[in-house]
C-alpha cells in the first residue's frame, strides 16, 4: 500500500512538473509576447528622440556657422573703404587704382614733367607724393620696368627738392637710387621712379609715364 502510494505520488509529482514546465514555458512565452510591443514602442520613442536631438544639434551647428560667416562677411564689408562696390575710386574710373585710402592713376602716355603735372591737375589730382615705404612698394610694383614722373622737383633752386603738395621734403620719406640725385649736366630738376623703382633726377623735358594721386572721392 505504501509502495503504491509512493509510486502514485511520484507520478503525480512528475505530471505536475511537466505541467508546470509547460505552463512556465507558456507563461514565459506569454510574457515575451506581451513585452515585445512595449519594448518596440520604447525603442521607437528613444530613436525618435535621438533623431530629434541630432537634427537639433546639426541645425544649431549650421545656424552657428551661418551666423559666423554672415558676421565675417559683414566685418569685411565694413572694412572696405568703398561706397561703390568694386571700384572705390569711382564707378567711372576703372583706370584708377586703390591703395590705403588713396587713388592712383598710371598713365599709358609718355609726356614731359610739366604736361604730366597739368594732366594730373585736370583729373583733380596731383603728381604722386611718396609718403612712406608701403606706398613706395605699391608704386614700385605697378611701375615695374618703366620710368614714371613723380611730384618732386628742384626747379626753383638747385638741390632744394619740393613736393608738389607742400609735403616737407627734408623730414619726409626718400628713396633715391644710390648716387642720385646727380643734376647731370646741371639739367636734372624733376624726379622719376626709375626702372629699378628707386628715384632718379632727370631732365624735365624727357617723355616719361607719370602717376597721379588723389584722396578717395567723398
Ligand atoms: Ca636738379
Ligand atoms: Ca639723375
mmCIF file of C-alpha atoms and ligand atoms in Angstrom:
data_model
loop_
_atom_site.group_PDB
_atom_site.id
_atom_site.type_symbol
_atom_site.label_atom_id
_atom_site.label_comp_id
_atom_site.label_asym_id
_atom_site.label_seq_id
_atom_site.Cartn_x
_atom_site.Cartn_y
_atom_site.Cartn_z
ATOM 1 C CA UNK A 1 0.000 0.000 0.000
ATOM 2 C CA UNK A 2 2.716 2.384 0.914
ATOM 3 C CA UNK A 3 4.736 1.460 -2.181
ATOM 4 C CA UNK A 4 1.673 2.118 -4.353
ATOM 5 C CA UNK A 5 1.160 5.444 -2.631
ATOM 6 C CA UNK A 6 4.792 6.370 -3.213
ATOM 7 C CA UNK A 7 4.601 5.441 -6.905
ATOM 8 C CA UNK A 8 1.349 7.355 -7.285
ATOM 9 C CA UNK A 9 2.866 10.302 -5.501
ATOM 10 C CA UNK A 10 5.906 10.262 -7.787
ATOM 11 C CA UNK A 11 3.706 10.059 -10.911
ATOM 12 C CA UNK A 12 1.641 12.963 -9.698
ATOM 13 C CA UNK A 13 4.785 14.921 -8.971
ATOM 14 C CA UNK A 14 6.164 14.208 -12.473
ATOM 15 C CA UNK A 15 2.845 15.131 -14.011
ATOM 16 C CA UNK A 16 2.814 18.357 -12.006
ATOM 17 C CA UNK A 17 6.419 19.077 -13.015
ATOM 18 C CA UNK A 18 5.627 18.549 -16.717
ATOM 19 C CA UNK A 19 2.532 20.665 -16.323
ATOM 20 C CA UNK A 20 4.491 23.288 -14.501
ATOM 21 C CA UNK A 21 7.198 23.294 -17.187
ATOM 22 C CA UNK A 22 4.593 23.569 -19.920
ATOM 23 C CA UNK A 23 2.759 26.249 -18.015
ATOM 24 C CA UNK A 24 6.018 28.022 -17.260
ATOM 25 C CA UNK A 25 7.032 27.934 -20.886
ATOM 26 C CA UNK A 26 3.626 29.182 -21.897
ATOM 27 C CA UNK A 27 3.765 31.894 -19.275
ATOM 28 C CA UNK A 28 7.246 32.901 -20.283
ATOM 29 C CA UNK A 29 6.155 32.890 -23.871
ATOM 30 C CA UNK A 30 3.074 34.907 -22.954
ATOM 31 C CA UNK A 31 5.178 37.394 -21.036
ATOM 32 C CA UNK A 32 7.528 37.846 -24.003
ATOM 33 C CA UNK A 33 4.604 38.298 -26.324
ATOM 34 C CA UNK A 34 3.147 40.908 -24.023
ATOM 35 C CA UNK A 35 6.548 42.659 -23.506
ATOM 36 C CA UNK A 36 7.540 42.696 -27.173
ATOM 37 C CA UNK A 37 5.224 45.586 -28.240
ATOM 38 C CA UNK A 38 6.210 47.600 -25.160
ATOM 39 C CA UNK A 39 9.924 47.207 -25.935
ATOM 40 C CA UNK A 40 9.398 48.218 -29.586
ATOM 41 C CA UNK A 41 7.403 51.276 -28.573
ATOM 42 C CA UNK A 42 10.114 52.402 -26.141
ATOM 43 C CA UNK A 43 12.872 51.799 -28.694
ATOM 44 C CA UNK A 44 10.989 53.715 -31.343
ATOM 45 C CA UNK A 45 10.401 56.588 -28.954
ATOM 46 C CA UNK A 46 14.063 56.590 -27.946
ATOM 47 C CA UNK A 47 15.218 56.517 -31.581
ATOM 48 C CA UNK A 48 12.821 59.323 -32.465
ATOM 49 C CA UNK A 49 14.033 61.407 -29.538
ATOM 50 C CA UNK A 50 17.655 60.788 -30.506
ATOM 51 C CA UNK A 51 16.881 61.731 -34.122
ATOM 52 C CA UNK A 52 15.268 64.973 -32.991
ATOM 53 C CA UNK A 53 18.256 65.691 -30.767
ATOM 54 C CA UNK A 54 20.689 65.004 -33.625
ATOM 55 C CA UNK A 55 18.705 67.225 -36.002
ATOM 56 C CA UNK A 56 18.600 69.950 -33.357
ATOM 57 C CA UNK A 57 22.385 69.733 -32.850
ATOM 58 C CA UNK A 58 23.055 69.773 -36.615
ATOM 59 C CA UNK A 59 20.670 72.692 -37.065
ATOM 60 C CA UNK A 60 22.435 74.525 -34.231
ATOM 61 C CA UNK A 61 25.857 73.931 -35.842
ATOM 62 C CA UNK A 62 24.624 75.071 -39.278
ATOM 63 C CA UNK A 63 22.978 78.163 -37.803
ATOM 64 C CA UNK A 64 26.050 78.952 -35.732
ATOM 65 C CA UNK A 65 28.344 78.613 -38.777
ATOM 66 C CA UNK A 66 25.928 80.601 -40.920
ATOM 67 C CA UNK A 67 25.798 83.327 -38.333
ATOM 68 C CA UNK A 68 29.603 83.332 -38.000
ATOM 69 C CA UNK A 69 30.108 83.514 -41.793
ATOM 70 C CA UNK A 70 27.491 86.230 -42.035
ATOM 71 C CA UNK A 71 29.222 88.263 -39.321
ATOM 72 C CA UNK A 72 32.627 87.738 -41.026
ATOM 73 C CA UNK A 73 31.201 88.946 -44.349
ATOM 74 C CA UNK A 74 29.679 91.941 -42.577
ATOM 75 C CA UNK A 75 33.012 92.725 -40.928
ATOM 76 C CA UNK A 76 34.906 92.530 -44.239
ATOM 77 C CA UNK A 77 32.239 94.656 -45.891
ATOM 78 C CA UNK A 78 32.546 97.284 -43.158
ATOM 79 C CA UNK A 79 36.320 97.342 -43.569
ATOM 80 C CA UNK A 80 36.063 98.024 -47.282
ATOM 81 C CA UNK A 81 36.522 101.740 -47.687
ATOM 82 C CA UNK A 82 34.301 101.792 -50.717
ATOM 83 C CA UNK A 83 30.987 103.295 -51.462
ATOM 84 C CA UNK A 84 30.815 101.992 -54.983
ATOM 85 C CA UNK A 85 31.389 98.259 -54.738
ATOM 86 C CA UNK A 86 34.490 97.048 -56.507
ATOM 87 C CA UNK A 87 35.578 100.486 -57.681
ATOM 88 C CA UNK A 88 36.301 102.622 -54.604
ATOM 89 C CA UNK A 89 37.964 105.265 -56.733
ATOM 90 C CA UNK A 90 34.717 105.901 -58.637
ATOM 91 C CA UNK A 91 32.428 103.889 -60.873
ATOM 92 C CA UNK A 92 33.642 105.737 -63.954
ATOM 93 C CA UNK A 93 37.289 105.271 -63.127
ATOM 94 C CA UNK A 94 38.415 101.703 -63.548
ATOM 95 C CA UNK A 95 41.724 103.196 -64.603
ATOM 96 C CA UNK A 96 42.322 104.439 -61.035
ATOM 97 C CA UNK A 97 43.952 102.005 -58.625
ATOM 98 C CA UNK A 98 43.052 101.997 -54.946
ATOM 99 C CA UNK A 99 45.726 101.753 -52.230
ATOM 100 C CA UNK A 100 45.496 102.614 -48.495
ATOM 101 C CA UNK A 101 42.728 105.178 -48.777
ATOM 102 C CA UNK A 102 44.020 106.854 -51.939
ATOM 103 C CA UNK A 103 43.505 106.563 -55.680
ATOM 104 C CA UNK A 104 46.312 106.335 -58.210
ATOM 105 C CA UNK A 105 46.339 106.844 -61.959
ATOM 106 C CA UNK A 106 49.120 105.266 -64.011
ATOM 107 C CA UNK A 107 49.416 106.937 -67.397
ATOM 108 C CA UNK A 108 49.658 105.000 -70.625
ATOM 109 C CA UNK A 109 51.104 108.038 -72.363
ATOM 110 C CA UNK A 110 54.627 109.460 -72.084
ATOM 111 C CA UNK A 111 54.896 113.230 -71.649
ATOM 112 C CA UNK A 112 57.287 115.839 -70.216
ATOM 113 C CA UNK A 113 57.100 116.595 -66.486
ATOM 114 C CA UNK A 114 55.078 119.842 -66.775
ATOM 115 C CA UNK A 115 52.454 118.238 -69.020
ATOM 116 C CA UNK A 116 52.232 115.311 -66.614
ATOM 117 C CA UNK A 117 51.629 117.778 -63.749
ATOM 118 C CA UNK A 118 48.887 119.510 -65.784
ATOM 119 C CA UNK A 119 47.230 116.188 -66.721
ATOM 120 C CA UNK A 120 47.012 115.218 -63.068
ATOM 121 C CA UNK A 121 45.529 118.602 -62.129
ATOM 122 C CA UNK A 122 42.936 118.216 -64.883
ATOM 123 C CA UNK A 123 41.950 114.960 -63.193
ATOM 124 C CA UNK A 124 41.547 116.745 -59.815
ATOM 125 C CA UNK A 125 44.733 115.133 -58.553
ATOM 126 C CA UNK A 126 48.462 115.827 -58.245
ATOM 127 C CA UNK A 127 51.595 114.063 -59.430
ATOM 128 C CA UNK A 128 52.186 111.346 -56.844
ATOM 129 C CA UNK A 129 53.799 112.221 -53.499
ATOM 130 C CA UNK A 130 55.503 109.175 -51.968
ATOM 131 C CA UNK A 131 54.873 109.313 -48.220
ATOM 132 C CA UNK A 132 56.222 106.020 -46.950
ATOM 133 C CA UNK A 133 57.739 102.631 -47.771
ATOM 134 C CA UNK A 134 54.328 100.959 -48.199
ATOM 135 C CA UNK A 135 53.312 103.476 -50.830
ATOM 136 C CA UNK A 136 56.758 103.152 -52.429
ATOM 137 C CA UNK A 137 56.366 99.370 -52.649
ATOM 138 C CA UNK A 138 52.909 99.718 -54.178
ATOM 139 C CA UNK A 139 54.206 102.188 -56.799
ATOM 140 C CA UNK A 140 57.274 100.079 -57.483
ATOM 141 C CA UNK A 141 55.095 97.059 -58.202
ATOM 142 C CA UNK A 142 52.815 98.997 -60.531
ATOM 143 C CA UNK A 143 55.580 100.784 -62.446
ATOM 144 C CA UNK A 144 57.959 97.846 -62.702
ATOM 145 C CA UNK A 145 60.461 98.179 -65.549
ATOM 146 C CA UNK A 146 59.282 101.638 -66.678
ATOM 147 C CA UNK A 147 60.063 105.239 -65.734
ATOM 148 C CA UNK A 148 57.313 107.393 -64.209
ATOM 149 C CA UNK A 149 57.335 111.051 -63.173
ATOM 150 C CA UNK A 150 56.544 111.784 -59.525
ATOM 151 C CA UNK A 151 55.580 115.093 -57.885
ATOM 152 C CA UNK A 152 59.079 116.094 -56.774
ATOM 153 C CA UNK A 153 61.384 118.734 -58.320
ATOM 154 C CA UNK A 154 64.169 121.222 -57.589
ATOM 155 C CA UNK A 155 63.143 123.676 -60.340
ATOM 156 C CA UNK A 156 63.113 126.757 -58.108
ATOM 157 C CA UNK A 157 66.531 126.298 -56.559
ATOM 158 C CA UNK A 158 69.085 123.617 -57.322
ATOM 159 C CA UNK A 159 69.180 120.947 -54.630
ATOM 160 C CA UNK A 160 66.092 122.257 -52.847
ATOM 161 C CA UNK A 161 63.665 119.475 -53.538
ATOM 162 C CA UNK A 162 59.952 120.228 -53.144
ATOM 163 C CA UNK A 163 56.881 118.028 -53.253
ATOM 164 C CA UNK A 164 54.005 119.394 -55.332
ATOM 165 C CA UNK A 165 51.542 119.160 -52.404
ATOM 166 C CA UNK A 166 53.844 121.061 -49.994
ATOM 167 C CA UNK A 167 54.927 117.982 -48.003
ATOM 168 C CA UNK A 168 58.171 118.797 -46.180
ATOM 169 C CA UNK A 169 60.948 117.161 -48.234
ATOM 170 C CA UNK A 170 63.609 117.293 -45.523
ATOM 171 C CA UNK A 171 61.605 115.333 -42.979
ATOM 172 C CA UNK A 172 59.681 113.050 -45.300
ATOM 173 C CA UNK A 173 60.350 109.613 -46.819
ATOM 174 C CA UNK A 174 63.040 109.331 -49.537
ATOM 175 C CA UNK A 175 64.092 106.540 -51.849
ATOM 176 C CA UNK A 176 66.832 107.901 -54.124
ATOM 177 C CA UNK A 177 68.864 105.437 -56.139
ATOM 178 C CA UNK A 178 72.419 105.213 -54.833
ATOM 179 C CA UNK A 179 74.407 108.256 -56.017
ATOM 180 C CA UNK A 180 71.283 110.196 -57.070
ATOM 181 C CA UNK A 181 70.285 112.972 -57.440
ATOM 182 C CA UNK A 182 73.185 113.940 -59.718
ATOM 183 C CA UNK A 183 71.803 117.010 -61.545
ATOM 184 C CA UNK A 184 73.637 115.646 -64.583
ATOM 185 C CA UNK A 185 74.795 118.477 -66.870
ATOM 186 C CA UNK A 186 73.075 120.788 -64.394
ATOM 187 C CA UNK A 187 69.874 119.902 -66.098
ATOM 188 C CA UNK A 188 68.057 117.338 -63.964
ATOM 189 C CA UNK A 189 65.351 119.011 -61.886
ATOM 190 C CA UNK A 190 62.476 116.530 -61.969
ATOM 191 C CA UNK A 191 62.241 113.236 -60.100
ATOM 192 C CA UNK A 192 61.178 109.937 -61.574
ATOM 193 C CA UNK A 193 60.654 106.403 -60.351
ATOM 194 C CA UNK A 194 63.364 104.620 -62.342
ATOM 195 C CA UNK A 195 63.177 101.105 -63.808
ATOM 196 C CA UNK A 196 64.504 99.707 -60.518
ATOM 197 C CA UNK A 197 61.734 101.517 -58.591
ATOM 198 C CA UNK A 198 64.208 103.852 -56.868
ATOM 199 C CA UNK A 199 64.202 107.586 -57.570
ATOM 200 C CA UNK A 200 66.389 109.431 -60.048
ATOM 201 C CA UNK A 201 66.547 113.103 -61.021
ATOM 202 C CA UNK A 202 66.041 113.522 -64.749
ATOM 203 C CA UNK A 203 65.763 116.213 -67.417
ATOM 204 C CA UNK A 204 62.189 117.543 -67.060
ATOM 205 C CA UNK A 205 61.796 117.599 -70.865
ATOM 206 C CA UNK A 206 62.186 113.878 -71.187
ATOM 207 C CA UNK A 207 58.999 111.968 -72.069
ATOM 208 C CA UNK A 208 58.006 109.639 -69.238
ATOM 209 C CA UNK A 209 54.899 107.901 -67.980
ATOM 210 C CA UNK A 210 53.521 109.509 -64.801
ATOM 211 C CA UNK A 211 51.485 108.689 -61.691
ATOM 212 C CA UNK A 212 48.671 110.896 -60.378
ATOM 213 C CA UNK A 213 47.279 110.600 -56.852
ATOM 214 C CA UNK A 214 44.127 111.814 -55.143
ATOM 215 C CA UNK A 215 42.145 111.015 -51.986
ATOM 216 C CA UNK A 216 39.075 108.776 -52.208
ATOM 217 C CA UNK A 217 36.083 110.561 -53.733
ATOM 218 C CA UNK A 218 33.869 111.920 -50.931
HETATM 219 CA CA1 LIG B 1 68.472 119.491 -60.124
HETATM 220 CA CA1 LIG B 2 69.969 111.764 -62.143
#
